[in-house]
Short mmCIF file of C-alpha atoms in Angstrom, two decimals:
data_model
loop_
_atom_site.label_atom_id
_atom_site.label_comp_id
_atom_site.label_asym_id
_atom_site.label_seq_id
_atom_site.Cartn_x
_atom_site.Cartn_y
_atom_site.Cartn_z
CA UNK D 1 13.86 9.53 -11.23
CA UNK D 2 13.73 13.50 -11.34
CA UNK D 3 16.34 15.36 -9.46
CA UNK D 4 13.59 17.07 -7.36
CA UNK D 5 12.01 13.76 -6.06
CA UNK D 6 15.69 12.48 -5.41
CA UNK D 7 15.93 15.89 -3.07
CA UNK D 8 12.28 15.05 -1.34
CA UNK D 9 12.80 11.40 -0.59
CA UNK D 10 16.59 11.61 0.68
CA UNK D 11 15.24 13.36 3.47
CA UNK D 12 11.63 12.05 3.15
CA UNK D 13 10.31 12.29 6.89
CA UNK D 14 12.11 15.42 7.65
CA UNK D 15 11.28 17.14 4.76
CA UNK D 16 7.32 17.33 4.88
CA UNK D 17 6.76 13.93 5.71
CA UNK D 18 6.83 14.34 9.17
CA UNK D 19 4.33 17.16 9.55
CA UNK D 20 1.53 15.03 8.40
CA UNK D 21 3.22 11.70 10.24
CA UNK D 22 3.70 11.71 14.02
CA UNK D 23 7.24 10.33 14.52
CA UNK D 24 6.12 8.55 17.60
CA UNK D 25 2.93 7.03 16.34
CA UNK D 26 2.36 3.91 17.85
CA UNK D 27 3.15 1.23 15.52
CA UNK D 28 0.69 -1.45 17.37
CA UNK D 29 -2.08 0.72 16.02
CA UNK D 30 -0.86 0.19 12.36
CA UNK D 31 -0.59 -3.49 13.02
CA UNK D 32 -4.23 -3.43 14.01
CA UNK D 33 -4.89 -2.03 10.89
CA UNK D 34 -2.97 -4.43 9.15
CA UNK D 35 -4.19 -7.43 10.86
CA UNK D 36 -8.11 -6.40 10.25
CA UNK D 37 -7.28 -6.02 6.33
CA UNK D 38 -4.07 -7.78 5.29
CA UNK D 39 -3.89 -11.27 7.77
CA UNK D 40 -6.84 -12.93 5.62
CA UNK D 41 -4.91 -12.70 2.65
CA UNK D 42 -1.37 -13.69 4.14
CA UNK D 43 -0.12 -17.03 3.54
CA UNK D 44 -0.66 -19.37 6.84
CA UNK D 45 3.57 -20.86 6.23
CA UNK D 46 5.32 -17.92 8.49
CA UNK D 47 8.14 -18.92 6.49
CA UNK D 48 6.90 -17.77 3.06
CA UNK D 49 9.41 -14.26 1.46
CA UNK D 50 7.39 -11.44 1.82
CA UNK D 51 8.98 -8.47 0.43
CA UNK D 52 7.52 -4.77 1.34
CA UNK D 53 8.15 -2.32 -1.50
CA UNK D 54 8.33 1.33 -0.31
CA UNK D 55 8.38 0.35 3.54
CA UNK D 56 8.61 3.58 4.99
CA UNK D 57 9.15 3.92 8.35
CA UNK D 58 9.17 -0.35 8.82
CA UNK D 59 4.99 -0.46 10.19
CA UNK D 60 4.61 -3.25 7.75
CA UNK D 61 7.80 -4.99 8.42
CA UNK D 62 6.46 -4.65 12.52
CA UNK D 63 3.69 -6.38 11.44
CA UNK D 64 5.07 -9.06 9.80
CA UNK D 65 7.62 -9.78 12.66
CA UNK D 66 4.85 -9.60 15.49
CA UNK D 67 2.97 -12.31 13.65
CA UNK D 68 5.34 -14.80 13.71
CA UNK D 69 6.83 -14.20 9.40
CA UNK D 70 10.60 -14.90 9.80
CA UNK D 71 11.57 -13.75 6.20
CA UNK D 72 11.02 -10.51 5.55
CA UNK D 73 12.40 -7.62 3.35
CA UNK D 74 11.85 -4.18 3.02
CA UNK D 75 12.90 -1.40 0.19
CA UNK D 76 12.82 2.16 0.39
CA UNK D 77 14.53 5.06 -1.70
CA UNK D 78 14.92 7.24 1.24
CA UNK D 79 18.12 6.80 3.13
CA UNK D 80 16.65 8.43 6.12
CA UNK D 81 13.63 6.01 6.23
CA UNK D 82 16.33 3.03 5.89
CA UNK D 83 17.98 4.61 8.52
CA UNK D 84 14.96 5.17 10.96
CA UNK D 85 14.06 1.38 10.58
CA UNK D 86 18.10 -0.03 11.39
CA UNK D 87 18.28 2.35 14.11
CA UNK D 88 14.80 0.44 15.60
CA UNK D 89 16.28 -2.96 14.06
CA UNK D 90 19.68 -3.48 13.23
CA UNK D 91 19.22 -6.57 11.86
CA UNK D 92 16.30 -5.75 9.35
CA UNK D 93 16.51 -6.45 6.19
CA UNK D 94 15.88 -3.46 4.58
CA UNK D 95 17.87 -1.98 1.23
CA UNK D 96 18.15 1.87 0.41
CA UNK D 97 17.30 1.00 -3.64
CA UNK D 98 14.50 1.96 -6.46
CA UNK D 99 12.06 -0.70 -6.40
CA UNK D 100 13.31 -1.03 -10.03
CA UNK D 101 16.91 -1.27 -8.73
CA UNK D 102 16.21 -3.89 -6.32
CA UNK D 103 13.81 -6.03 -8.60
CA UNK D 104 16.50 -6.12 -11.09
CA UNK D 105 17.73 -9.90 -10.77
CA UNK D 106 14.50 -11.46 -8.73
CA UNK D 107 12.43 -13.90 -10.04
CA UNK D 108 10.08 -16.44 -9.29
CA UNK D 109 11.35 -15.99 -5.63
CA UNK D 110 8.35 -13.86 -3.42
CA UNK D 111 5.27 -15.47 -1.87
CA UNK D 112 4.04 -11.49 -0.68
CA UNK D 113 5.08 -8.67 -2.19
CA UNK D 114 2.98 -5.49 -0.46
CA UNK D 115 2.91 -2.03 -2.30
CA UNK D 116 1.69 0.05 0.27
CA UNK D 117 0.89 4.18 -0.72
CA UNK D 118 3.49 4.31 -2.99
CA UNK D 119 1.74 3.50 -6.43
CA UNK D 120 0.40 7.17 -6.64
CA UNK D 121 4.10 8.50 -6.20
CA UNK D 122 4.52 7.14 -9.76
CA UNK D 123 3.92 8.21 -13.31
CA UNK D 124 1.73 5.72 -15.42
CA UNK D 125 4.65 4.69 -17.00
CA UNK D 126 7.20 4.52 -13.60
CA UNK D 127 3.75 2.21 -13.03
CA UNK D 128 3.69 0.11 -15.66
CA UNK D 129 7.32 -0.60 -14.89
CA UNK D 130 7.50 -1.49 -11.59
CA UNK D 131 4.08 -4.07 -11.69
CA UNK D 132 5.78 -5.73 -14.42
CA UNK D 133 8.75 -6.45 -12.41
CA UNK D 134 6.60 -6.64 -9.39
CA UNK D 135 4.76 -10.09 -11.25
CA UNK D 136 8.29 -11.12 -12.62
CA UNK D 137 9.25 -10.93 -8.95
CA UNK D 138 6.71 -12.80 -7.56
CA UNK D 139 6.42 -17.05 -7.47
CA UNK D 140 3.56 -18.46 -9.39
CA UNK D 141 1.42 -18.78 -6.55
CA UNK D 142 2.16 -15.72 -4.73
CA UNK D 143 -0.03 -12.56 -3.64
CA UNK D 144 0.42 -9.08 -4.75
CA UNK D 145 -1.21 -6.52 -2.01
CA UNK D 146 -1.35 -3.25 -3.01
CA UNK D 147 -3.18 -0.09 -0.91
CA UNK D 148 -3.76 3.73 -2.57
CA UNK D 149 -6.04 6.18 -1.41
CA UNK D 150 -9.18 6.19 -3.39
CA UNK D 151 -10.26 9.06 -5.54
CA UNK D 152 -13.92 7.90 -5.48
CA UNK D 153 -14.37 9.56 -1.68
CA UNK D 154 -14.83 13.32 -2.23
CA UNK D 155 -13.66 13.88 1.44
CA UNK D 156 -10.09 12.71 0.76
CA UNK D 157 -9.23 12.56 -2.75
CA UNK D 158 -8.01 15.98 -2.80
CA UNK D 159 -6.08 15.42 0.09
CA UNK D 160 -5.08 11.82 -0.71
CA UNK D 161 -3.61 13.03 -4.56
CA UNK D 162 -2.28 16.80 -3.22
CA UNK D 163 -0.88 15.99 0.33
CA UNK D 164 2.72 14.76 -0.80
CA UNK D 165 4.24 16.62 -3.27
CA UNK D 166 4.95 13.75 -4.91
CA UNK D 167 2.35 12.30 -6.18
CA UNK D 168 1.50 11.79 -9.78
CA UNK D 169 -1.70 9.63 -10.35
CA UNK D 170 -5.02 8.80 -8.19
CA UNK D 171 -6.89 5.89 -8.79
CA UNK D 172 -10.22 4.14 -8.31
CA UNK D 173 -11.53 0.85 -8.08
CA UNK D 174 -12.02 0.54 -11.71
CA UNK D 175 -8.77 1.96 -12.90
CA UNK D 176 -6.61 -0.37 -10.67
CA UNK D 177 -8.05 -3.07 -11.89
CA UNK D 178 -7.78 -1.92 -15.21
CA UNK D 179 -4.00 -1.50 -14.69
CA UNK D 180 -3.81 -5.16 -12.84
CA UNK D 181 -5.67 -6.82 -15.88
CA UNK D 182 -2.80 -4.77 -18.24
CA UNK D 183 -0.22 -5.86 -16.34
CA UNK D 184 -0.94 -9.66 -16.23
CA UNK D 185 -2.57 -10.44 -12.62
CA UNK D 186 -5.11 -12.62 -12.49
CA UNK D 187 -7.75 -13.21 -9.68
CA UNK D 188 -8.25 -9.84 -8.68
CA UNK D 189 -10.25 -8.05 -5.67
CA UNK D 190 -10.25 -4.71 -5.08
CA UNK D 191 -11.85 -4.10 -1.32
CA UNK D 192 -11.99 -0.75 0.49
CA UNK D 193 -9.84 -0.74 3.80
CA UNK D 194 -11.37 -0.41 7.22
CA UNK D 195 -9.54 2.62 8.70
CA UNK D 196 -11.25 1.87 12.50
CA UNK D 197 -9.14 0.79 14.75
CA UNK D 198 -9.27 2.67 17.71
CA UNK D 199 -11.60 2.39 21.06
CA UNK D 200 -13.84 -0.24 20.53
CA UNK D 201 -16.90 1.69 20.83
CA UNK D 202 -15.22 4.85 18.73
CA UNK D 203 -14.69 2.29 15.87
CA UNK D 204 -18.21 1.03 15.96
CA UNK D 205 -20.07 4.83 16.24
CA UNK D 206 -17.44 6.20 13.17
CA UNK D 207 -18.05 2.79 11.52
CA UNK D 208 -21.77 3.32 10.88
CA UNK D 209 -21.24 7.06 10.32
CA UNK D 210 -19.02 6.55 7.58
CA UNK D 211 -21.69 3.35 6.32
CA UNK D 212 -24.11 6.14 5.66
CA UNK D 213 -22.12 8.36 4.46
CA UNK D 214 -20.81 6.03 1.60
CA UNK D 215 -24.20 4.65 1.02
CA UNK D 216 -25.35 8.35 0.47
CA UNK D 217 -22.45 8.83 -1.92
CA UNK D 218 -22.98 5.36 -3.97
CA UNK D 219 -26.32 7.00 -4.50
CA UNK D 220 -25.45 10.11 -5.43
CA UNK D 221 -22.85 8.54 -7.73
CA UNK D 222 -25.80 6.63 -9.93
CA UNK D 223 -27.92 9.74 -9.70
CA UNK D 224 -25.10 11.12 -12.05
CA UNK D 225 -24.85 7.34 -14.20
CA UNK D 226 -21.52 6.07 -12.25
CA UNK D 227 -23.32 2.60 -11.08
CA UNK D 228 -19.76 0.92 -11.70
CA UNK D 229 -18.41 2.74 -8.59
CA UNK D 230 -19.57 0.30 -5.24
CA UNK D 231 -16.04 1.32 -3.19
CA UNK D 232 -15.97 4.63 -1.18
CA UNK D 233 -14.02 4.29 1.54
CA UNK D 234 -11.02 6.30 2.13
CA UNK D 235 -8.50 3.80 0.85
CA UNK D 236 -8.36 0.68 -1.62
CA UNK D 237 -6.38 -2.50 -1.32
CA UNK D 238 -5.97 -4.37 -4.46
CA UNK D 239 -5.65 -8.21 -3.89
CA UNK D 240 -4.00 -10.16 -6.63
CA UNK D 241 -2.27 -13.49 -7.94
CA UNK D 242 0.22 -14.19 -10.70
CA UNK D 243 -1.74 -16.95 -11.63
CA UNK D 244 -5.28 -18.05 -11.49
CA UNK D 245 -6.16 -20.50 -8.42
#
């Protein structure tokens, strides 16, 4: 890794993270999220290794625990996220390593591994190399969950690839799956995450707002020959297996 990212991500929340993160966010609302788009593919066993790769602040991990998975990890290359998370959990099991690092020696030995935002702080190659030990990682009937922002919506794709400094690569539905298929996954789904998860009635208004919006740009899209293009929400979450089922 590049000195300069070394120098961002030691102090990753304080230094910029934290002016586009509330600090005191309410982690129920990200397990809402969670629940609406990750539970369905979660294993029913709440004793199946799931291992969350670039856990930030722990939301995932939160998740995990409130839903009854005893066996959970999380990694992170910034000390000061690691930190955050003992300081809410001193008994999490959470590691200050690369993803690389921690990978190293595992094998055959995760049911879930999630890769949430953290692909696009990545070159292709940085990539490449951490979804092939990613599927060495994983057991042969485990599931691989990983979420990006997409770079199909024209309303966040800027934002999405130019927020964090460090980011290196956007993706669409086409080019994850490209880079799945490269990599050695089978099975996969590539869905667009539903973001609404608020009020009730807010969700359902903004719901059908953004509906039209994305039906408006999926047209748009074939008037200028992209009909391959179907996802435009603001995020994709690529579902995939080692193996075929």
């Amino acid at each position: 890794m590049s000195n300069w990212k070394e120098r961002v991500y030691a102090l990753y929340m304080s230094n910029g993270f934290a002016d586009t993160h509330n600090m005191k966010k309410d982690f129920e609302l990200h397990s809402r999220y969670f629940k609406k788009n990750y539970l369905k593919y979660m294993p029913k066993d709440k004793s199946k290794r799931i291992l969350d790769l670039g856990c930030g602040m722990g939301q995932f991990l939160y998740f995990c625990h409130k839903y009854g998975y005893k066996d959970c990890t999380g990694v992170d290359v910034s000390k000061e996220n690691i930190e955050f998370i003992k300081r809410k959990n001193e008994n999490a099991q959470v590691y200050n390593l690369s993803i690389i690092d921690f990978l190293d020696d595992k094998e055959d030995y995760y049911d879930v591994i999630v890769l949430n935002d953290v692909i696009e702080h990545l070159t292709k190659e940085e990539a490449f190399d951490v979804l092939d030990a990613v599927i060495q990682a994983m057991r042969k009937d485990g599931v691989f969950l990983l979420k990006t922002p997409n770079m199909v919506n024209p309303f966040v794709s800027t934002a999405g690839r130019y927020i964090d400094i460090t980011h290196e690569v956007g993706f669409t539905e086409i080019s994850m799956k490209q880079m799945l298929r490269a990599t050695g996954f089978k099975n996969i789904v590539i869905v667009g995450t539903d973001i609404y998860v608020l009020n009730p009635l807010i969700s359902i208004v903004t719901k059908m707002l953004s509906k039209i919006i994305n039906l408006v740009l999926y047209i748009l899209s074939m008037l200028y020959g992209r009909t391959s293009l179907k996802i435009f929400e603001k995020d994709i979450l690529a579902v995939a297996y080692k193996e075929k089922g």
